[in-house]
Amino acid sequence: MDSTHADVAVVGGGIIGSCTAFYLARSGADVLVLDPAPGTGASAGNAGMLVPSQSVPFANPATVGAWLGALARRDSFVTLRRPLSPGLVPWIAGSLFEARPWRTSRTTRLLYHLARKSLRLYEELTEAEGIDLRLRSTGSLRVFRSTAAFRRQHRMVRTLAKLGAECELLGPRALREAEPELHPDLAGAIAFPHDRSLDPARATLAIADAARAYGARFRAETVVGARRANGRVHSVRTDRGTVTADWFVIAAGAASSRVGRFFGARLPVRPGYGVSVTYPADRPLLRHSVMLEEAHIVINSGPRSVRLTTGMEFGGTAGGEPPADAGQRLDAAARSFVPTLPSRDTAGAPWRGGRPMTPSGIPRVGRIGENVIAATGHGTLGMTLGPVTGTLVSSLVTR
């Protein structure tokens, strides 16, 4: 068992931990990132969308109906899976409390401005730092099968437009012109031309490599405890040794609540599990990233792959496998919108991973102890908010 020291120890090597390490190391800090498998987890299997347009939080009035459907075991994009942890019920109650319209509006405003700033930082990482993120400036479409569902979203469009978002309503004919590969009998779409997309695993690794170039170290270790005294954390224990540091950052994604307990912190983060399936492709299938609104499926079409992402499952275990028919059901639902989807036989195995969800949808970024900072709870916006979170954490660390 060895002992190591760093100015800052970051627990978590996904997109949030990697961005945090990058900005800290660039500012001159000696940074050590601890993660059993850096660059994997939700940062690798997510939809790969950089989307200020998705700033309406999970806790919104529509969520109330989704929770009722889940509790009644009706068809719902929110699902529950055993075992259910004792802390989930108060977490759900908190989410329903935060779903009141005025609170949703406040959260949407905050998330939108953070997301816009983060997109500018992504562009700086590419242009000023030379990091090869391969950002795709395709924009995104929210696609609707029914006219009623399309009309219900007009309020959301007005909300985002007031915040400065550029968006356009596309009727059936305009949608066919924008995306010829979609089913012709769709009601319409909302276009967000300034959204971006990327390969999330590749982008996370690229930012981690850039952090290493500034001197950050990444070690494949699992944090199993911490030593605290006089209000400060002095060290963490890993499965391979001890790490002392002046500052500690909890950026452990969906595991942040468990990790936080080592530091004496209670973080209101619960994993919301999603499923993705990836198909190989020899060209982009779609011109835009697409969200199939009624099916709650996101399609990210890149130059060499097509990824489908769906689901918001609470409960179960971190290592749980997707349902046996998850890939088949996801393929069938997406194919009803995109008939030219690659053959089901070519798809990879379904992936399941947890998003770090807070009741309000607002990430927990800030000091939670004398020398401990939380950087977690980004929900479905982890990739979107990575860089802006890194800059915020870096500004909080005093040296």
PDB file of N, CA, C and O in Angstrom, residues 111-137:
ATOM      1  N   LEU A 111     -30.064  26.667 -15.802  1.00  0.00           N
ATOM      2  CA  LEU A 111     -29.421  25.624 -16.596  1.00  0.00           C
ATOM      3  C   LEU A 111     -29.127  26.094 -18.015  1.00  0.00           C
ATOM      4  O   LEU A 111     -28.083  25.756 -18.589  1.00  0.00           O
ATOM      5  N   TYR A 112     -30.041  26.884 -18.570  1.00  0.00           N
ATOM      6  CA  TYR A 112     -29.820  27.349 -19.938  1.00  0.00           C
ATOM      7  C   TYR A 112     -28.573  28.233 -20.020  1.00  0.00           C
ATOM      8  O   TYR A 112     -27.741  28.061 -20.919  1.00  0.00           O
ATOM      9  N   HIS A 113     -28.427  29.154 -19.101  1.00  0.00           N
ATOM     10  CA  HIS A 113     -27.272  30.054 -19.155  1.00  0.00           C
ATOM     11  C   HIS A 113     -25.968  29.302 -18.872  1.00  0.00           C
ATOM     12  O   HIS A 113     -24.934  29.588 -19.493  1.00  0.00           O
ATOM     13  N   LEU A 114     -26.002  28.320 -17.969  1.00  0.00           N
ATOM     14  CA  LEU A 114     -24.816  27.490 -17.749  1.00  0.00           C
ATOM     15  C   LEU A 114     -24.474  26.692 -19.000  1.00  0.00           C
ATOM     16  O   LEU A 114     -23.303  26.557 -19.379  1.00  0.00           O
ATOM     17  N   ALA A 115     -25.497  26.154 -19.655  1.00  0.00           N
ATOM     18  CA  ALA A 115     -25.268  25.347 -20.852  1.00  0.00           C
ATOM     19  C   ALA A 115     -24.696  26.176 -21.991  1.00  0.00           C
ATOM     20  O   ALA A 115     -23.784  25.735 -22.710  1.00  0.00           O
ATOM     21  N   ARG A 116     -25.204  27.390 -22.177  1.00  0.00           N
ATOM     22  CA  ARG A 116     -24.668  28.250 -23.239  1.00  0.00           C
ATOM     23  C   ARG A 116     -23.201  28.589 -22.972  1.00  0.00           C
ATOM     24  O   ARG A 116     -22.371  28.568 -23.889  1.00  0.00           O
ATOM     25  N   LYS A 117     -22.881  28.891 -21.722  1.00  0.00           N
ATOM     26  CA  LYS A 117     -21.486  29.183 -21.385  1.00  0.00           C
ATOM     27  C   LYS A 117     -20.616  27.960 -21.617  1.00  0.00           C
ATOM     28  O   LYS A 117     -19.490  28.061 -22.122  1.00  0.00           O
ATOM     29  N   SER A 118     -21.135  26.792 -21.280  1.00  0.00           N
ATOM     30  CA  SER A 118     -20.353  25.571 -21.442  1.00  0.00           C
ATOM     31  C   SER A 118     -20.073  25.270 -22.910  1.00  0.00           C
ATOM     32  O   SER A 118     -18.986  24.812 -23.268  1.00  0.00           O
ATOM     33  N   LEU A 119     -21.043  25.544 -23.784  1.00  0.00           N
ATOM     34  CA  LEU A 119     -20.801  25.337 -25.209  1.00  0.00           C
ATOM     35  C   LEU A 119     -19.701  26.253 -25.729  1.00  0.00           C
ATOM     36  O   LEU A 119     -18.882  25.836 -26.556  1.00  0.00           O
ATOM     37  N   ARG A 120     -19.680  27.482 -25.233  1.00  0.00           N
ATOM     38  CA  ARG A 120     -18.587  28.387 -25.629  1.00  0.00           C
ATOM     39  C   ARG A 120     -17.242  27.849 -25.152  1.00  0.00           C
ATOM     40  O   ARG A 120     -16.230  27.958 -25.864  1.00  0.00           O
ATOM     41  N   LEU A 121     -17.232  27.255 -23.955  1.00  0.00           N
ATOM     42  CA  LEU A 121     -15.987  26.682 -23.444  1.00  0.00           C
ATOM     43  C   LEU A 121     -15.563  25.466 -24.260  1.00  0.00           C
ATOM     44  O   LEU A 121     -14.357  25.252 -24.476  1.00  0.00           O
ATOM     45  N   TYR A 122     -16.512  24.662 -24.713  1.00  0.00           N
ATOM     46  CA  TYR A 122     -16.172  23.542 -25.605  1.00  0.00           C
ATOM     47  C   TYR A 122     -15.473  24.072 -26.865  1.00  0.00           C
ATOM     48  O   TYR A 122     -14.478  23.491 -27.335  1.00  0.00           O
ATOM     49  N   GLU A 123     -16.011  25.144 -27.412  1.00  0.00           N
ATOM     50  CA  GLU A 123     -15.400  25.710 -28.617  1.00  0.00           C
ATOM     51  C   GLU A 123     -13.997  26.237 -28.330  1.00  0.00           C
ATOM     52  O   GLU A 123     -13.082  26.085 -29.148  1.00  0.00           O
ATOM     53  N   GLU A 124     -13.796  26.823 -27.132  1.00  0.00           N
ATOM     54  CA  GLU A 124     -12.461  27.280 -26.753  1.00  0.00           C
ATOM     55  C   GLU A 124     -11.499  26.108 -26.599  1.00  0.00           C
ATOM     56  O   GLU A 124     -10.317  26.205 -26.968  1.00  0.00           O
ATOM     57  N   LEU A 125     -11.982  24.999 -26.040  1.00  0.00           N
ATOM     58  CA  LEU A 125     -11.124  23.823 -25.899  1.00  0.00           C
ATOM     59  C   LEU A 125     -10.642  23.333 -27.256  1.00  0.00           C
ATOM     60  O   LEU A 125      -9.498  22.885 -27.407  1.00  0.00           O
ATOM     61  N   THR A 126     -11.510  23.438 -28.241  1.00  0.00           N
ATOM     62  CA  THR A 126     -11.141  23.012 -29.589  1.00  0.00           C
ATOM     63  C   THR A 126     -10.231  24.025 -30.267  1.00  0.00           C
ATOM     64  O   THR A 126      -9.183  23.653 -30.826  1.00  0.00           O
ATOM     65  N   GLU A 127     -10.603  25.295 -30.209  1.00  0.00           N
ATOM     66  CA  GLU A 127      -9.887  26.312 -30.982  1.00  0.00           C
ATOM     67  C   GLU A 127      -8.615  26.796 -30.296  1.00  0.00           C
ATOM     68  O   GLU A 127      -7.567  26.921 -30.931  1.00  0.00           O
ATOM     69  N   ALA A 128      -8.674  27.075 -28.987  1.00  0.00           N
ATOM     70  CA  ALA A 128      -7.510  27.628 -28.293  1.00  0.00           C
ATOM     71  C   ALA A 128      -6.569  26.553 -27.765  1.00  0.00           C
ATOM     72  O   ALA A 128      -5.352  26.730 -27.786  1.00  0.00           O
ATOM     73  N   GLU A 129      -7.143  25.432 -27.286  1.00  0.00           N
ATOM     74  CA  GLU A 129      -6.309  24.380 -26.714  1.00  0.00           C
ATOM     75  C   GLU A 129      -5.945  23.296 -27.722  1.00  0.00           C
ATOM     76  O   GLU A 129      -5.070  22.477 -27.463  1.00  0.00           O
ATOM     77  N   GLY A 130      -6.635  23.282 -28.854  1.00  0.00           N
ATOM     78  CA  GLY A 130      -6.326  22.278 -29.868  1.00  0.00           C
ATOM     79  C   GLY A 130      -6.762  20.871 -29.519  1.00  0.00           C
ATOM     80  O   GLY A 130      -6.224  19.896 -30.053  1.00  0.00           O
ATOM     81  N   ILE A 131      -7.752  20.737 -28.634  1.00  0.00           N
ATOM     82  CA  ILE A 131      -8.247  19.405 -28.268  1.00  0.00           C
ATOM     83  C   ILE A 131      -9.189  18.910 -29.354  1.00  0.00           C
ATOM     84  O   ILE A 131     -10.144  19.593 -29.726  1.00  0.00           O
ATOM     85  N   ASP A 132      -8.932  17.735 -29.852  1.00  0.00           N
ATOM     86  CA  ASP A 132      -9.715  17.191 -30.966  1.00  0.00           C
ATOM     87  C   ASP A 132     -10.995  16.545 -30.435  1.00  0.00           C
ATOM     88  O   ASP A 132     -11.058  15.343 -30.213  1.00  0.00           O
ATOM     89  N   LEU A 133     -12.020  17.359 -30.229  1.00  0.00           N
ATOM     90  CA  LEU A 133     -13.297  16.869 -29.703  1.00  0.00           C
ATOM     91  C   LEU A 133     -14.246  16.435 -30.812  1.00  0.00           C
ATOM     92  O   LEU A 133     -15.250  15.787 -30.544  1.00  0.00           O
ATOM     93  N   ARG A 134     -13.948  16.832 -32.032  1.00  0.00           N
ATOM     94  CA  ARG A 134     -14.812  16.498 -33.174  1.00  0.00           C
ATOM     95  C   ARG A 134     -16.262  16.889 -32.907  1.00  0.00           C
ATOM     96  O   ARG A 134     -17.195  16.081 -33.081  1.00  0.00           O
ATOM     97  N   LEU A 135     -16.446  18.127 -32.495  1.00  0.00           N
ATOM     98  CA  LEU A 135     -17.797  18.644 -32.284  1.00  0.00           C
ATOM     99  C   LEU A 135     -18.567  18.642 -33.595  1.00  0.00           C
ATOM    100  O   LEU A 135     -18.053  19.049 -34.629  1.00  0.00           O
ATOM    101  N   ARG A 136     -19.794  18.197 -33.537  1.00  0.00           N
ATOM    102  CA  ARG A 136     -20.646  18.205 -34.720  1.00  0.00           C
ATOM    103  C   ARG A 136     -21.680  19.322 -34.568  1.00  0.00           C
ATOM    104  O   ARG A 136     -22.504  19.301 -33.661  1.00  0.00           O
ATOM    105  N   SER A 137     -21.604  20.278 -35.471  1.00  0.00           N
ATOM    106  CA  SER A 137     -22.490  21.450 -35.414  1.00  0.00           C
ATOM    107  C   SER A 137     -23.756  21.195 -36.217  1.00  0.00           C
ATOM    108  O   SER A 137     -24.102  21.941 -37.125  1.00  0.00           O
TER     109      SER A 137
END
